[in-house]
Amino acid sequence: MVEKFFTPKEANQILPGVKRIVNEILATVHEARNLMTAPDPLNEHHGQLNELDHRIKILMAQLEDIGCYYKDWNFEIGLVDFPAIIHGQNALLCWRSDEQQVSWFHGYEDGYAGRRPITKELIFS
């Protein structure tokens, strides 16, 4: 499969669908966490947890089909990376579920801690 590269404009255009998927991932994880902490004297939660795990995997695959990747393994902030080329280098446009639009990027090696704002220069270059 050929990796897709996004411009900030393209990432923001598909963001409504990405938001829907991410919100569903976070809600499904919340449901699973509630089940894991709830009493289960008849051992009925195991099957439900397997179904929720399967649902999360399907949702993540949907993001990958779009060309972006879920990166919040604590399932708290809904972090998604969109592959991009910035200044001729591979980079990742970075979005959190509490942000209105894709406004940040970082290098492949920098990770979330290395996020920098997307400037007008990057949008129009």
PDB file of C-alpha atoms in Angstrom:
ATOM      1  CA  MET A   1       0.000   0.000   0.000  1.00  0.00           C
ATOM      2  CA  VAL A   2       1.349   3.423  -0.993  1.00  0.00           C
ATOM      3  CA  GLU A   3       1.465   5.930   1.860  1.00  0.00           C
ATOM      4  CA  LYS A   4      -0.700   8.989   1.335  1.00  0.00           C
ATOM      5  CA  PHE A   5       0.708  12.394   2.205  1.00  0.00           C
ATOM      6  CA  PHE A   6      -1.659  15.125   3.350  1.00  0.00           C
ATOM      7  CA  THR A   7      -1.486  18.871   3.094  1.00  0.00           C
ATOM      8  CA  PRO A   8      -2.937  20.751   6.078  1.00  0.00           C
ATOM      9  CA  LYS A   9      -5.926  21.672   3.894  1.00  0.00           C
ATOM     10  CA  GLU A  10      -6.572  18.031   2.938  1.00  0.00           C
ATOM     11  CA  ALA A  11      -6.258  16.858   6.556  1.00  0.00           C
ATOM     12  CA  ASN A  12      -8.752  19.498   7.689  1.00  0.00           C
ATOM     13  CA  GLN A  13     -11.167  18.577   4.898  1.00  0.00           C
ATOM     14  CA  ILE A  14     -11.413  14.982   6.123  1.00  0.00           C
ATOM     15  CA  LEU A  15     -11.319  15.931   9.807  1.00  0.00           C
ATOM     16  CA  PRO A  16     -15.095  15.621  10.402  1.00  0.00           C
ATOM     17  CA  GLY A  17     -14.964  11.906   9.522  1.00  0.00           C
ATOM     18  CA  VAL A  18     -11.771  11.413  11.523  1.00  0.00           C
ATOM     19  CA  LYS A  19     -13.386  13.128  14.537  1.00  0.00           C
ATOM     20  CA  ARG A  20     -16.376  10.790  14.335  1.00  0.00           C
ATOM     21  CA  ILE A  21     -14.133   7.708  14.303  1.00  0.00           C
ATOM     22  CA  VAL A  22     -11.905   8.993  17.124  1.00  0.00           C
ATOM     23  CA  ASN A  23     -14.897   9.881  19.287  1.00  0.00           C
ATOM     24  CA  GLU A  24     -16.222   6.361  18.749  1.00  0.00           C
ATOM     25  CA  ILE A  25     -12.835   4.864  19.694  1.00  0.00           C
ATOM     26  CA  LEU A  26     -12.737   6.904  22.913  1.00  0.00           C
ATOM     27  CA  ALA A  27     -16.353   6.020  23.782  1.00  0.00           C
ATOM     28  CA  THR A  28     -15.719   2.311  23.144  1.00  0.00           C
ATOM     29  CA  VAL A  29     -12.607   2.349  25.345  1.00  0.00           C
ATOM     30  CA  HIS A  30     -14.589   4.146  28.060  1.00  0.00           C
ATOM     31  CA  GLU A  31     -17.229   1.419  27.858  1.00  0.00           C
ATOM     32  CA  ALA A  32     -14.544  -1.288  28.095  1.00  0.00           C
ATOM     33  CA  ARG A  33     -12.935   0.365  31.116  1.00  0.00           C
ATOM     34  CA  ASN A  34     -16.312   0.538  32.846  1.00  0.00           C
ATOM     35  CA  LEU A  35     -16.848  -3.175  32.208  1.00  0.00           C
ATOM     36  CA  MET A  36     -13.386  -4.041  33.529  1.00  0.00           C
ATOM     37  CA  THR A  37     -14.075  -2.307  36.825  1.00  0.00           C
ATOM     38  CA  ALA A  38     -17.669  -3.510  37.248  1.00  0.00           C
ATOM     39  CA  PRO A  39     -18.450  -6.600  39.311  1.00  0.00           C
ATOM     40  CA  ASP A  40     -18.817  -9.683  37.118  1.00  0.00           C
ATOM     41  CA  PRO A  41     -19.795 -12.616  39.354  1.00  0.00           C
ATOM     42  CA  LEU A  42     -21.047 -14.698  36.404  1.00  0.00           C
ATOM     43  CA  ASN A  43     -17.966 -13.969  34.243  1.00  0.00           C
ATOM     44  CA  GLU A  44     -20.062 -12.440  31.451  1.00  0.00           C
ATOM     45  CA  HIS A  45     -17.839  -9.446  30.662  1.00  0.00           C
ATOM     46  CA  HIS A  46     -15.155 -11.405  28.821  1.00  0.00           C
ATOM     47  CA  GLY A  47     -17.237 -11.796  25.670  1.00  0.00           C
ATOM     48  CA  GLN A  48     -18.334  -8.163  25.755  1.00  0.00           C
ATOM     49  CA  LEU A  49     -14.736  -7.004  26.156  1.00  0.00           C
ATOM     50  CA  ASN A  50     -13.680  -9.101  23.162  1.00  0.00           C
ATOM     51  CA  GLU A  51     -16.421  -7.469  21.079  1.00  0.00           C
ATOM     52  CA  LEU A  52     -15.329  -3.999  22.178  1.00  0.00           C
ATOM     53  CA  ASP A  53     -11.686  -4.822  21.397  1.00  0.00           C
ATOM     54  CA  HIS A  54     -12.723  -5.991  17.933  1.00  0.00           C
ATOM     55  CA  ARG A  55     -14.710  -2.764  17.410  1.00  0.00           C
ATOM     56  CA  ILE A  56     -11.698  -0.625  18.359  1.00  0.00           C
ATOM     57  CA  LYS A  57      -9.521  -2.518  15.872  1.00  0.00           C
ATOM     58  CA  ILE A  58     -12.114  -1.946  13.107  1.00  0.00           C
ATOM     59  CA  LEU A  59     -12.232   1.780  13.891  1.00  0.00           C
ATOM     60  CA  MET A  60      -8.440   2.072  13.821  1.00  0.00           C
ATOM     61  CA  ALA A  61      -8.397   0.242  10.502  1.00  0.00           C
ATOM     62  CA  GLN A  62     -10.892   2.798   9.172  1.00  0.00           C
ATOM     63  CA  LEU A  63      -8.448   5.585  10.066  1.00  0.00           C
ATOM     64  CA  GLU A  64      -5.634   3.701   8.347  1.00  0.00           C
ATOM     65  CA  ASP A  65      -7.816   3.255   5.254  1.00  0.00           C
ATOM     66  CA  ILE A  66      -8.187   7.052   5.173  1.00  0.00           C
ATOM     67  CA  GLY A  67      -4.391   7.344   5.456  1.00  0.00           C
ATOM     68  CA  CYS A  68      -3.969   8.566   9.045  1.00  0.00           C
ATOM     69  CA  TYR A  69      -2.995   6.795  12.250  1.00  0.00           C
ATOM     70  CA  TYR A  70      -4.337   6.687  15.815  1.00  0.00           C
ATOM     71  CA  LYS A  71      -1.474   7.336  18.258  1.00  0.00           C
ATOM     72  CA  ASP A  72      -2.990   7.792  21.727  1.00  0.00           C
ATOM     73  CA  TRP A  73      -2.318   4.438  23.369  1.00  0.00           C
ATOM     74  CA  ASN A  74      -3.649   5.676  26.726  1.00  0.00           C
ATOM     75  CA  PHE A  75      -6.935   6.441  24.946  1.00  0.00           C
ATOM     76  CA  GLU A  76      -7.339   9.792  26.664  1.00  0.00           C
ATOM     77  CA  ILE A  77      -6.742  12.578  24.136  1.00  0.00           C
ATOM     78  CA  GLY A  78      -7.554  10.948  20.786  1.00  0.00           C
ATOM     79  CA  LEU A  79      -4.289  11.723  19.005  1.00  0.00           C
ATOM     80  CA  VAL A  80      -4.096  11.218  15.230  1.00  0.00           C
ATOM     81  CA  ASP A  81      -1.133  11.682  12.851  1.00  0.00           C
ATOM     82  CA  PHE A  82      -1.432  12.430   9.131  1.00  0.00           C
ATOM     83  CA  PRO A  83       1.683  11.734   7.025  1.00  0.00           C
ATOM     84  CA  ALA A  84       2.952  14.875   5.262  1.00  0.00           C
ATOM     85  CA  ILE A  85       5.946  16.355   3.501  1.00  0.00           C
ATOM     86  CA  ILE A  86       7.172  19.565   5.138  1.00  0.00           C
ATOM     87  CA  HIS A  87      10.245  21.414   3.890  1.00  0.00           C
ATOM     88  CA  GLY A  88      10.986  18.379   1.719  1.00  0.00           C
ATOM     89  CA  GLN A  89      11.078  16.031   4.724  1.00  0.00           C
ATOM     90  CA  ASN A  90       8.680  13.338   5.898  1.00  0.00           C
ATOM     91  CA  ALA A  91       6.645  14.713   8.784  1.00  0.00           C
ATOM     92  CA  LEU A  92       3.356  14.147  10.559  1.00  0.00           C
ATOM     93  CA  LEU A  93       0.474  16.582  10.823  1.00  0.00           C
ATOM     94  CA  CYS A  94      -0.810  16.108  14.352  1.00  0.00           C
ATOM     95  CA  TRP A  95      -4.355  16.508  15.714  1.00  0.00           C
ATOM     96  CA  ARG A  96      -5.897  15.968  19.158  1.00  0.00           C
ATOM     97  CA  SER A  97      -9.610  15.361  19.638  1.00  0.00           C
ATOM     98  CA  ASP A  98      -9.950  18.559  21.688  1.00  0.00           C
ATOM     99  CA  GLU A  99      -8.605  20.719  18.839  1.00  0.00           C
ATOM    100  CA  GLN A 100     -10.846  22.370  16.254  1.00  0.00           C
ATOM    101  CA  GLN A 101      -8.539  21.720  13.307  1.00  0.00           C
ATOM    102  CA  VAL A 102      -5.229  20.213  12.271  1.00  0.00           C
ATOM    103  CA  SER A 103      -2.841  23.004  13.325  1.00  0.00           C
ATOM    104  CA  TRP A 104       0.318  21.185  14.421  1.00  0.00           C
ATOM    105  CA  PHE A 105       3.055  18.995  12.966  1.00  0.00           C
ATOM    106  CA  HIS A 106       6.170  17.160  14.113  1.00  0.00           C
ATOM    107  CA  GLY A 107       8.972  15.121  12.628  1.00  0.00           C
ATOM    108  CA  TYR A 108       8.792  11.335  12.593  1.00  0.00           C
ATOM    109  CA  GLU A 109      11.422  11.139  15.324  1.00  0.00           C
ATOM    110  CA  ASP A 110      10.170  14.116  17.376  1.00  0.00           C
ATOM    111  CA  GLY A 111       6.826  12.676  18.453  1.00  0.00           C
ATOM    112  CA  TYR A 112       4.095  14.563  20.224  1.00  0.00           C
ATOM    113  CA  ALA A 113       6.555  16.458  22.446  1.00  0.00           C
ATOM    114  CA  GLY A 114       8.085  18.008  19.313  1.00  0.00           C
ATOM    115  CA  ARG A 115       4.825  19.475  17.980  1.00  0.00           C
ATOM    116  CA  ARG A 116       5.162  22.828  16.216  1.00  0.00           C
ATOM    117  CA  PRO A 117       2.403  25.047  14.838  1.00  0.00           C
ATOM    118  CA  ILE A 118       1.603  24.900  11.138  1.00  0.00           C
ATOM    119  CA  THR A 119       2.443  28.345   9.767  1.00  0.00           C
ATOM    120  CA  LYS A 120       0.992  30.125   6.740  1.00  0.00           C
ATOM    121  CA  GLU A 121       4.342  29.502   5.042  1.00  0.00           C
ATOM    122  CA  LEU A 122       3.737  25.736   5.348  1.00  0.00           C
ATOM    123  CA  ILE A 123       0.146  25.973   4.168  1.00  0.00           C
ATOM    124  CA  PHE A 124       1.083  27.817   1.002  1.00  0.00           C
ATOM    125  CA  SER A 125       4.411  26.139   0.235  1.00  0.00           C
TER     126      SER A 125
END
